[in-house]
Coordinates of C-alpha atoms in Angstrom, one line a residue:
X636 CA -3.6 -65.9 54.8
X637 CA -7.1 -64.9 54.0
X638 CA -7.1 -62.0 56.3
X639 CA -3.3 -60.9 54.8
X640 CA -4.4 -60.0 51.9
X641 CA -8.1 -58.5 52.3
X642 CA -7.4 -55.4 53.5
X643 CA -5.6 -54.1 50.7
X644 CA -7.9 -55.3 48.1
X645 CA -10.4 -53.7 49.9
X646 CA -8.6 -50.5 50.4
X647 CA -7.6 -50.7 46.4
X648 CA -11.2 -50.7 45.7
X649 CA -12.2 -48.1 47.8
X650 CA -9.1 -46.1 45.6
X651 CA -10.8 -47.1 42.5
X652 CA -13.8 -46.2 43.1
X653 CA -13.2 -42.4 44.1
X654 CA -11.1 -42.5 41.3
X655 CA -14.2 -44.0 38.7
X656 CA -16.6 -41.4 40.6
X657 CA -14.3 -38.3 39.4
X658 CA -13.6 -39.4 36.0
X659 CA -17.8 -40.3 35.4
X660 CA -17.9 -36.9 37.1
X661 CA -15.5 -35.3 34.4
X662 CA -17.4 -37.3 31.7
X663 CA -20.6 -35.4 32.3
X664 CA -19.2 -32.3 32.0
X665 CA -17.4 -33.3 29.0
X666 CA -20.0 -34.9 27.1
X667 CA -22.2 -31.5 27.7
X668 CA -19.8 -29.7 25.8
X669 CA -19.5 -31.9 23.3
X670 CA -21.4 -34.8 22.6
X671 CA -19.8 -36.9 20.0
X672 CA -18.0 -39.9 21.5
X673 CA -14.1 -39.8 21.4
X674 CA -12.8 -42.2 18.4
X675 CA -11.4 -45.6 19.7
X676 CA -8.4 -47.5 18.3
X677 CA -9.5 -50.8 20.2
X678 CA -12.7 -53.3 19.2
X679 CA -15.7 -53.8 21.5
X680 CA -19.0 -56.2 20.8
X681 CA -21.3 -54.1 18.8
X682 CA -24.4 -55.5 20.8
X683 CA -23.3 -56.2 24.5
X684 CA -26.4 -59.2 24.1
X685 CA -24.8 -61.1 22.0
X686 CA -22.6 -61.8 24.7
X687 CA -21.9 -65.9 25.7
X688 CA -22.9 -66.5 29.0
X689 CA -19.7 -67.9 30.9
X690 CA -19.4 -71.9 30.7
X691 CA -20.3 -73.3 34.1
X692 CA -17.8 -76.3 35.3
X693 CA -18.7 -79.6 34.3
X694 CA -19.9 -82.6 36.7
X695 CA -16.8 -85.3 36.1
X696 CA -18.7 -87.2 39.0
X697 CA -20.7 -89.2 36.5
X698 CA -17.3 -89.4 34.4
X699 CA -15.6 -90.5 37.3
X700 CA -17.6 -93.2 38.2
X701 CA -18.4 -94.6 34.5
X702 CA -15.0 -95.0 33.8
X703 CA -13.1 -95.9 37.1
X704 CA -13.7 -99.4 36.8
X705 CA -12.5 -99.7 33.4
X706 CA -8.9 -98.5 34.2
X707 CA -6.2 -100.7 36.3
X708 CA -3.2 -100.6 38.1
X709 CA -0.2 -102.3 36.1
X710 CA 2.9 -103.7 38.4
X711 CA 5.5 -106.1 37.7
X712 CA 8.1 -108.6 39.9
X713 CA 11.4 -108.2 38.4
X714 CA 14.1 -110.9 38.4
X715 CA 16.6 -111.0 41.1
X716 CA 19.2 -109.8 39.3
X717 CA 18.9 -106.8 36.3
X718 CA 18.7 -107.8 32.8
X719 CA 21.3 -106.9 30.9
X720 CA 21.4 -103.2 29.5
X721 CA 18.6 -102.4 32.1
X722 CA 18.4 -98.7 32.7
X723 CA 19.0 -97.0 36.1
X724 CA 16.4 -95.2 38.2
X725 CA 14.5 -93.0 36.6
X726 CA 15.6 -89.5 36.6
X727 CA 14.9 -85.6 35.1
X728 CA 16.6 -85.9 31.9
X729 CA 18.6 -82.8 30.6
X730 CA 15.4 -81.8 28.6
X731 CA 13.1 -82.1 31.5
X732 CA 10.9 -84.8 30.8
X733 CA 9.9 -87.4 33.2
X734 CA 9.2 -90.5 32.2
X735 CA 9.1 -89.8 28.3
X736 CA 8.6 -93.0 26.4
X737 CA 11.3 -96.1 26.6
X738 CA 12.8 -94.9 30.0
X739 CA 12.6 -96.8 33.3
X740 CA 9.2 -97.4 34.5
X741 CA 8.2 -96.1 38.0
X742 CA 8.6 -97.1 41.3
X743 CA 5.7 -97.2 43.8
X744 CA 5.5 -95.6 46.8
X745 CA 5.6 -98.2 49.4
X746 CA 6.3 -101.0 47.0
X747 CA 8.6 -104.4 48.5
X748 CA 12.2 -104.2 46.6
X749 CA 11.0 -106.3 44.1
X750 CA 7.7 -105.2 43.5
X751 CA 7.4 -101.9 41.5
X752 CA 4.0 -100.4 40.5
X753 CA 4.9 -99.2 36.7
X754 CA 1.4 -97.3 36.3
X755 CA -1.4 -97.4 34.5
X756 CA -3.8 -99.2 31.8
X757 CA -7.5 -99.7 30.7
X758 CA -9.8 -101.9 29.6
X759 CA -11.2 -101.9 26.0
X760 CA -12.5 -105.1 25.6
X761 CA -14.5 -107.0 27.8
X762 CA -13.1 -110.6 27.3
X763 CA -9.6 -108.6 28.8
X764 CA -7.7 -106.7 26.5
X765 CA -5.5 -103.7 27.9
X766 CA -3.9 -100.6 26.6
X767 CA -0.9 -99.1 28.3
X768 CA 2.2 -97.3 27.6
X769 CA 5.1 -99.5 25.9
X770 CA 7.6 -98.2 28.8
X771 CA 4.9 -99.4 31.4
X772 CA 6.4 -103.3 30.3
X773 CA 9.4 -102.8 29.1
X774 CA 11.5 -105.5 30.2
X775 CA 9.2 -107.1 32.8
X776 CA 9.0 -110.2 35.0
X777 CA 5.5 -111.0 36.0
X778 CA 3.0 -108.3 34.4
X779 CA 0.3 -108.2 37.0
X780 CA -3.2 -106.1 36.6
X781 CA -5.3 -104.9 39.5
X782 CA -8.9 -103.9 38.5
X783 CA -10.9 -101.3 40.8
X784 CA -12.8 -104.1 42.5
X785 CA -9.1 -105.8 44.2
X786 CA -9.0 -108.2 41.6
X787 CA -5.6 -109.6 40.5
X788 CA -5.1 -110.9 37.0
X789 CA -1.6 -112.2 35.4
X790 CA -1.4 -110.1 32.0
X791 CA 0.1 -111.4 28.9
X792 CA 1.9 -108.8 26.8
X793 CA 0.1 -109.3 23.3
X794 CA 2.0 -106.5 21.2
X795 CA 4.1 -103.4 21.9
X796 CA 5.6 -100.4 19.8
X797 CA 8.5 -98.7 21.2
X798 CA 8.1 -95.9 18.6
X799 CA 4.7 -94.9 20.0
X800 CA 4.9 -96.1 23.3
X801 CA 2.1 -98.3 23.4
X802 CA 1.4 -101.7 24.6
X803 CA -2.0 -104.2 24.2
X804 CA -2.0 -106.6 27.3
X805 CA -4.7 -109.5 28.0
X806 CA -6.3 -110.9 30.5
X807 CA -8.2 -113.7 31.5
X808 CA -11.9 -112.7 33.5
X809 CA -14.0 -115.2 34.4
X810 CA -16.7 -112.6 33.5
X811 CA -17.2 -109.7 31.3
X812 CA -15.5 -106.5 32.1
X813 CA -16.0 -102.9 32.2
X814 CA -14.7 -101.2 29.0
X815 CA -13.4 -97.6 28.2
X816 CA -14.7 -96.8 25.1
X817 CA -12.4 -95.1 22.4
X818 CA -13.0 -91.6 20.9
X819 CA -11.8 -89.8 18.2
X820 CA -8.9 -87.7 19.2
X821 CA -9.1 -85.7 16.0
X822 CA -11.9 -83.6 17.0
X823 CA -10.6 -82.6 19.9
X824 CA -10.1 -78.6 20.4
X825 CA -8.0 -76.6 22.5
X826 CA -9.3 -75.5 25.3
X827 CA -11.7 -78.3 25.8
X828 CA -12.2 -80.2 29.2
X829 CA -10.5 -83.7 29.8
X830 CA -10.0 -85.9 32.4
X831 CA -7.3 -88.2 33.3
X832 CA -7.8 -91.4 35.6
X833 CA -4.4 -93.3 36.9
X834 CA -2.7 -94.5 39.8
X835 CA 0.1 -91.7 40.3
X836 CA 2.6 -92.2 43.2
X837 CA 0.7 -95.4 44.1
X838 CA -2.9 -94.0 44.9
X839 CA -5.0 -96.3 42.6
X840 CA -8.4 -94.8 40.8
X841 CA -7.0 -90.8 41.0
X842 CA -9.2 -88.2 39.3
X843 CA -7.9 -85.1 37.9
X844 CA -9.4 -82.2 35.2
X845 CA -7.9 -80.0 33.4
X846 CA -8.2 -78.7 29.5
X847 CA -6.3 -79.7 26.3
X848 CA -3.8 -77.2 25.9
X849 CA -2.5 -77.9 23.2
X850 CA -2.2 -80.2 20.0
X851 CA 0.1 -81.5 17.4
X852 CA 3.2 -81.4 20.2
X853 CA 6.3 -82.7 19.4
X854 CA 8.5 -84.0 21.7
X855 CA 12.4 -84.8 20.8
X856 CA 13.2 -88.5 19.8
X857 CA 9.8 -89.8 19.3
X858 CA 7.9 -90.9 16.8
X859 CA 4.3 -89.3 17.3
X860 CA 2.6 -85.8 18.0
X861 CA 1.2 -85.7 21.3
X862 CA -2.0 -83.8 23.0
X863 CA -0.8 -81.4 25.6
X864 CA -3.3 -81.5 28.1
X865 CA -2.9 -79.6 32.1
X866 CA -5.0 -82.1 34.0
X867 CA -2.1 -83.6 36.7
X868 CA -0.4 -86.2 35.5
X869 CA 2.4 -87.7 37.8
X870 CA 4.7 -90.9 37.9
X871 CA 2.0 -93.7 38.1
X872 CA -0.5 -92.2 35.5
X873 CA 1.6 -93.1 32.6
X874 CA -0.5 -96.1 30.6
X875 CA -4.3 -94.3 31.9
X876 CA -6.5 -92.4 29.9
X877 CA -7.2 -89.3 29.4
X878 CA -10.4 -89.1 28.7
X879 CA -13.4 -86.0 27.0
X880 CA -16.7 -84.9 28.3
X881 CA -18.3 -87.6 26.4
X882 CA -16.9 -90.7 28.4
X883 CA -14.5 -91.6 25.7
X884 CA -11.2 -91.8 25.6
X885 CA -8.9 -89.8 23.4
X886 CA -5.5 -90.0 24.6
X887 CA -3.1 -92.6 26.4
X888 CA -1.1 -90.5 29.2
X889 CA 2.5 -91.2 28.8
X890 CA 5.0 -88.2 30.0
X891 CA 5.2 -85.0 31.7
X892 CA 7.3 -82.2 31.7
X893 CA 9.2 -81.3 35.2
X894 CA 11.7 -79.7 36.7
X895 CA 10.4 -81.2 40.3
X896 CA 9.3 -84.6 39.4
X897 CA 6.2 -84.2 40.1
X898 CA 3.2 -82.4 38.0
X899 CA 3.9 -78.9 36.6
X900 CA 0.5 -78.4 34.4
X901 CA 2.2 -79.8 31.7
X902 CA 1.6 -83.5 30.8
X903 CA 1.2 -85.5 27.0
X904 CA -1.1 -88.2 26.0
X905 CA -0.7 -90.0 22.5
X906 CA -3.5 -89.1 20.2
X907 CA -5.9 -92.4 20.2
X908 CA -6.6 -92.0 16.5
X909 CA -2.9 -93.2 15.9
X910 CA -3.2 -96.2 18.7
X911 CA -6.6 -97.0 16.8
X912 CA -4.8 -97.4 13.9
X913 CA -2.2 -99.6 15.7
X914 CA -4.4 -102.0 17.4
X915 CA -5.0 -104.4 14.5
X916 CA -1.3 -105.5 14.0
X917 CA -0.8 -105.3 17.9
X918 CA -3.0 -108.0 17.8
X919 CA -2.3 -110.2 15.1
X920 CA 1.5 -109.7 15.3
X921 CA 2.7 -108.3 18.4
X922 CA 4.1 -105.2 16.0
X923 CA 4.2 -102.7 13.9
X924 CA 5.1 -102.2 10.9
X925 CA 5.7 -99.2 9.1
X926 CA 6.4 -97.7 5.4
X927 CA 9.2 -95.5 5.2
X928 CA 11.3 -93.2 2.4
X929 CA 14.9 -94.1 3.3
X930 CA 16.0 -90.5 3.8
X931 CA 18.1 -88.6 6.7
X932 CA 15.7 -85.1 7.0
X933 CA 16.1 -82.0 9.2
X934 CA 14.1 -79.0 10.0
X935 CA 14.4 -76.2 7.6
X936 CA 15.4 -73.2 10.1
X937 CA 15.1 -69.5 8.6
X938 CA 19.2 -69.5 7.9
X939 CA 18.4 -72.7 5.8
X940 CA 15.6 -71.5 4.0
X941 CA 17.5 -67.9 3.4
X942 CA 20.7 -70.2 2.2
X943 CA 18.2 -72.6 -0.3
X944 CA 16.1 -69.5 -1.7
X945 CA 12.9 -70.6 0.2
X946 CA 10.2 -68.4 0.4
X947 CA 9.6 -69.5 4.3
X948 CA 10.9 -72.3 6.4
X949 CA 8.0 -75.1 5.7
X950 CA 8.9 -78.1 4.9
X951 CA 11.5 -81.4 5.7
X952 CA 15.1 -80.9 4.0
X953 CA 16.5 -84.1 2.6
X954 CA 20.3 -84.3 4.3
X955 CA 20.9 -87.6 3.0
X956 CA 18.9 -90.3 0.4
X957 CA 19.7 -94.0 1.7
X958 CA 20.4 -96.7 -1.3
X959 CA 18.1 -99.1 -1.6
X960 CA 15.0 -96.7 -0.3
X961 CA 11.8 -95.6 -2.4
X962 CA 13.2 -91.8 -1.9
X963 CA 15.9 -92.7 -4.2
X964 CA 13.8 -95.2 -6.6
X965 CA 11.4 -91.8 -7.1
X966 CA 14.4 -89.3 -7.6
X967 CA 14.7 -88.1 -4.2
X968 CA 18.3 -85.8 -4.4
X969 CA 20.2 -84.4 -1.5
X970 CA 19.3 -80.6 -0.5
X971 CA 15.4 -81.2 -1.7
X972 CA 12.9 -79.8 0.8
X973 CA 9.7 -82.4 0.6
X974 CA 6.9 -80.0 1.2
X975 CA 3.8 -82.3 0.9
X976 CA 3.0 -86.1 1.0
X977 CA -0.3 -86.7 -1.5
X978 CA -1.1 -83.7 -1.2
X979 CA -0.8 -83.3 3.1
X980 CA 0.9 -80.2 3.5
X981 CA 4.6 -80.3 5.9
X982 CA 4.6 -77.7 7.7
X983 CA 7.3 -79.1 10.1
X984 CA 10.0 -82.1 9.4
X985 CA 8.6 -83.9 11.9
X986 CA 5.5 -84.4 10.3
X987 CA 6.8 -86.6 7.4
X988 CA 7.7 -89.3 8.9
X989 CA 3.9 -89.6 10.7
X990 CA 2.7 -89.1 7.5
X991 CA 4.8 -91.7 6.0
X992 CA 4.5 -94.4 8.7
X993 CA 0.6 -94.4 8.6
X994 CA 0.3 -95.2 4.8
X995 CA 0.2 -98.7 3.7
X996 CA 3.1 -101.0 2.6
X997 CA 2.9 -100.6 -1.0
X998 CA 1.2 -97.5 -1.7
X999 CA 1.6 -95.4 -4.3
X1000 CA 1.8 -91.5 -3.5
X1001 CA 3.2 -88.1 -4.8
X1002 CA 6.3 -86.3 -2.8
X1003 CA 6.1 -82.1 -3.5
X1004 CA 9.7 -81.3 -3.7
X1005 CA 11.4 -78.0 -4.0
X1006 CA 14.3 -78.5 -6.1
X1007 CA 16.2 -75.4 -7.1
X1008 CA 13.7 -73.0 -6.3
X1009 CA 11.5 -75.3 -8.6
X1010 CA 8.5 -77.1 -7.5
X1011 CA 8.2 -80.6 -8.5
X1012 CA 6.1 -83.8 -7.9
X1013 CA 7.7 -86.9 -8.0
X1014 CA 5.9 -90.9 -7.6
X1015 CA 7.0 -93.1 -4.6
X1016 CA 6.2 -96.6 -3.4
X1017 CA 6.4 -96.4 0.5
X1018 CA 8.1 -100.4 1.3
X1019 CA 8.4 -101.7 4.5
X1020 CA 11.4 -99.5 6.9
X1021 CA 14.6 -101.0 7.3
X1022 CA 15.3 -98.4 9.8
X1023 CA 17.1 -100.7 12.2
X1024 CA 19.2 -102.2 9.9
X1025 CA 21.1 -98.8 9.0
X1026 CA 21.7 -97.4 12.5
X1027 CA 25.8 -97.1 12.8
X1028 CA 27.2 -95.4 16.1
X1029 CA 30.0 -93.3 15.4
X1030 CA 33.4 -94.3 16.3
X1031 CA 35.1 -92.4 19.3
X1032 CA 38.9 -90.9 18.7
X1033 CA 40.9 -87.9 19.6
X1034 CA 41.3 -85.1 16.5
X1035 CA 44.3 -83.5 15.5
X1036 CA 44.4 -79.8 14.9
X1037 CA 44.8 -79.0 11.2
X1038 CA 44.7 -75.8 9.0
X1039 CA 42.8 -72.5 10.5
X1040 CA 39.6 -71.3 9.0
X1041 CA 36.9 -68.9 9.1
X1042 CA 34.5 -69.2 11.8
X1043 CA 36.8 -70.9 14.6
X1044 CA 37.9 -73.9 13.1
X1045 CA 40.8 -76.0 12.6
X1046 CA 40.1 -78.7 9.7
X1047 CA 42.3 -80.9 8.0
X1048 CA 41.6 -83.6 4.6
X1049 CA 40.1 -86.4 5.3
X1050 CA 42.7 -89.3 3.9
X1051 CA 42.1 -92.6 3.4
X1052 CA 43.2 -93.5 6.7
X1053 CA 41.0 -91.7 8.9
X1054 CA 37.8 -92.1 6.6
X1055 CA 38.4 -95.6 7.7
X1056 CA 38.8 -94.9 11.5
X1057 CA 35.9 -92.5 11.6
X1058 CA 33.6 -95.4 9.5
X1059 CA 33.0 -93.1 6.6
X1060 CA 32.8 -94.8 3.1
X1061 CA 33.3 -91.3 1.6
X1062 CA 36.3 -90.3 -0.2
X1063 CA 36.7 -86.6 -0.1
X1064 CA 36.2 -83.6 1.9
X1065 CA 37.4 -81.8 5.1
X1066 CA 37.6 -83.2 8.5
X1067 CA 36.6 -80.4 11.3
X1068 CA 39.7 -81.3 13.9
X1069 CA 38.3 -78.8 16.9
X1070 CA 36.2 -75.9 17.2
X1071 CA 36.9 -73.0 19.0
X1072 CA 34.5 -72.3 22.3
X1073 CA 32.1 -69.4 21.6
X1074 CA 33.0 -69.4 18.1
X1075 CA 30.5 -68.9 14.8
X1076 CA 31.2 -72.4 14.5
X1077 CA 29.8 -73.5 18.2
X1078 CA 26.9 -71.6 17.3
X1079 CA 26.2 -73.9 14.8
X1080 CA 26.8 -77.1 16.3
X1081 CA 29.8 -78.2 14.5
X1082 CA 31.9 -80.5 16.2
X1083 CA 35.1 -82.1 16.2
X1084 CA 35.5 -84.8 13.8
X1085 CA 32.6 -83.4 11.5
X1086 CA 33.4 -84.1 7.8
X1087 CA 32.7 -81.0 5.7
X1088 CA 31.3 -81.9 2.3
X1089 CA 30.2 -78.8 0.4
X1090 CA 30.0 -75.1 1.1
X1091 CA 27.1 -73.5 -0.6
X1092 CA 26.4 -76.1 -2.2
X1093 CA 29.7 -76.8 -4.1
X1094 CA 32.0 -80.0 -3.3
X1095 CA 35.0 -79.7 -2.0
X1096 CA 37.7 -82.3 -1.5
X1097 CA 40.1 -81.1 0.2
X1098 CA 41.2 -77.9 2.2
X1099 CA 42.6 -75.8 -0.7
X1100 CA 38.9 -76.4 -2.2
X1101 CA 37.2 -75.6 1.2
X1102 CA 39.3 -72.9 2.1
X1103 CA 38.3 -71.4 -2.1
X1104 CA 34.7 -72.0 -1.5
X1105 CA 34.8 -70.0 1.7
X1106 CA 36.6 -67.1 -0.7
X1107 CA 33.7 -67.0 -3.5
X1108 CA 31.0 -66.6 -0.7
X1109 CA 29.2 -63.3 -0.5
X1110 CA 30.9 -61.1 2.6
X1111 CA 28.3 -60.7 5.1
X1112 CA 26.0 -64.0 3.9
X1113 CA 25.4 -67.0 5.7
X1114 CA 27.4 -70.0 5.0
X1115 CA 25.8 -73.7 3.8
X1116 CA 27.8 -76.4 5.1
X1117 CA 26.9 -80.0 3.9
X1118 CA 28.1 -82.4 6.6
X1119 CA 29.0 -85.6 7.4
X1120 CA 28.3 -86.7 11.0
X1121 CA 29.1 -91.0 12.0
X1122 CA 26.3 -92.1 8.9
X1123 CA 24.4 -89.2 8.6
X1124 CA 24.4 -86.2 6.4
X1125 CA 23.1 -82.8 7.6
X1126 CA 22.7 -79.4 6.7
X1127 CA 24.4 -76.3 8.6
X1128 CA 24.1 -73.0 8.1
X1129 CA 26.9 -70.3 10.1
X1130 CA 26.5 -66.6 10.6
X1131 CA 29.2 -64.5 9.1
X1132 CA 31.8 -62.9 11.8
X1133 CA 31.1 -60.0 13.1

């Protein structure tokens, strides 16, 4: 392979270099004539000194061998027969994530059929408590922990939080063990060297490099940012840590992205500032709780911003405001944009509910709302979520076409009668009864059985009303749909026809 492709490198440079020789030639000439350097539109270093000298690669051998011993293979005997609601192998989702939080754990290479080696953990105390990744234990039998030295201990699962994926286990030593000390995940910077320890496919105590490539990622349907890092992670590293140049450890490795099912440079770790901040309750309580504002949100896209008179598309738009909730005890309406949480800027929807979780039960904070086109700050008590309480699945059915409109779809009102069957407690509006393929509409997301509740902002109640609203908008403006979708509320915005 070597030999394939010397010759013509070799060749190329020979090419360049007759070609470099004519134009310095040229140059000489040139300059003779006139010796005032040609302008440049680009930027070069001023004093070629100043010039860093290129990083050499660091020595992960002392790394490697400080913190091998601190991390541990996590497996598990499950029960003859599958719980009840257990998931099926794990497989590439549609968004091409691997093992992202709450799936099925991993099964080892070589394991017996009952015997599966779920991944990855370390040590951060040394009486024999354990970090790993919430999925790592889900739904267990036996939790068993190999340590470096062959060691098998029986783990107890002390705490675990499905929303960040984390899990505190404990053993029982009969002496003190090695311990993984934590960083600060915070000062972390892009581009910076990390290394991950794990057990992927099986083979225990693996060492891979690479840099953080990226912070603050989101990934869809969870609850935390996550540090994109491109040291290999693969099935079996999920629960290790990923650890900086100073021996600590700033991330717990939890899910790749692949198309293969195996690493393709792009792996997440949760940020071990949040997991710090989890630890305590972990502990005392085997949970955690968090505040929250009682609000449905969604990301502010350009067309939504362009439809609300935003100057730019920061912030997390409120599609509904739950009774009962501190958003509506502090005057929280439907169609503000929360923009800033005690004065912490949100940048992207995503962010507010991080930023709401990790303050305490009964604090007292400031929401920045734009209301209007008017900025205003309103007090809130964050109270303990009752998140679970209010999840409702939306009812199956078959629709029935109704009256045409604009942008491909057929809608119809929503009586009485099929409020009930779709579970809606509202009384008005416009049921979406199908939605033409390739339309506006599909563009937008609308579906079948969507309940239209205002177009631009005004109600409507029925489809005379909807079909008027549609009438009064600006020709060639994008529309603002208010909808109703199983319990929640959401924004839409369509493009105008062609």
């Amino acid at each position: 392979m070597t030999h394939k492709f010397s010759r013509p490198i070799v060749f190329l440079g020979v090419a360049i270099f007759t070609a470099t020789f004519t134009l310095i030639a040229s140059g000489i000439v040139a300059r003779a004539a006139d010796s005032a350097p040609p302008a440049r539109f680009w930027t070069e270093l001023a004093d070629p000194a100043h010039v860093a000298k290129a990083q050499s690669m660091p020595d992960f051998v002392e790394l490697a061998a400080k913190l091998s011993p601190a991390v541990v293979n996590i497996s598990t005997d499950e029960p003859d027969e599958p719980a009840e609601g257990a998931e099926p192998s794990p497989e590439e989702s549609p968004h091409g994530f691997l093992a992202p939080p709450h799936s099925h754990p991993f099964e080892e290479f070589g394991g017996s059929p009952h015997s599966k080696a779920l991944g990855s953990g370390f040590i951060i105390t040394k009486d024999g408590y354990i970090l790993t990744n919430e999925h790592v234990v889900e739904n267990p039998g036996t939790v068993t922990v190999t340590t470096q030295d062959g060691h098998n201990y029986v783990a107890k699962i002390v705490g675990h939080d499905e929303k960040s994926d984390i899990a505190l286990l404990k053993i029982d030593a009969k002496h003190d063990l090695a311990v993984a000390p934590l960083g600060n995940s915070d000062d972390l910077k892009v581009g910076e060297w990390v290394m991950a320890i794990g057990n992927p496919f099986g083979f225990d105590h693996s060492v891979t490099a690479g840099i953080v490539s990226a912070k603050g990622r989101f990934i869809p349907g969870n609850y935390q940012d996550f540090i994109q890092t491109d040291a290999s992670i693969n099935p079996g590293n999920s629960g290790g840590p990923l650890i900086d140049l100073r021996g600590d450890v700033v991330g717990v490795n939890c899910a790749i992205y692949t198309h293969t099912g195996a690493s393709m440079g792009i792996g997440f770790a949760v940020p071990i500032e949040l997991v710090k901040e989890e630890l305590p309750q972990l502990k005392s309580s085997g949970k955690v709780v968090r505040g929250w504002l009682g609000v449905y949100i969604q990301k502010v896209t350009p067309e939504l911003a362009e439809s609300l008179g935003l100057a730019d598309s920061r912030g997390a738009l409120v599609a509904k405001v739950l009774d009962g909730g501190p958003a509506r005890a502090a005057g929280v309406k439907r169609g503000d944009v929360i923009v800033a949480f005690d004065n912490q800027p949100v940048s992207d929807s995503r962010e507010l509910p991080l930023l709401i979780g990790r303050a305490d039960l009964g604090h007292k904070g400031i929401l920045k709302v734009i209301r209007d086109k008017q900025t205003i700050d309103l007090p809130v008590t964050i109270t303990q979520s009752r998140e679970p309480e209010i999840v409702a699945a939306e009812k199956p059915g078959k629709p029935d076409l109704g009256a045409v409109s604009p942008f491909g779809l057929h809608v119809k009102d929503l009586s009485p009668d099929l409020a009930k069957e779709l579970g809606l407690d509202t009384s008005g509006g416009v049921v979406i009864s199908s939605v033409q393929s390739g339309s506006r509409a599909d563009e937008a997301g609308l579906r079948a059985r969507d309940v239209i509740l205002e177009v631009n902002r005004a109600a409507v109640k029925n489809v005379d009303s909807y079909q008027n609203a549609l009438k009064t908008s600006a020709k060639g403006k994008i529309v603002l749909l208010l909808v109703r979708r199983g319990d929640a509320t959401i924004y839409v915005t369509v493009k105008p026809e062609a």
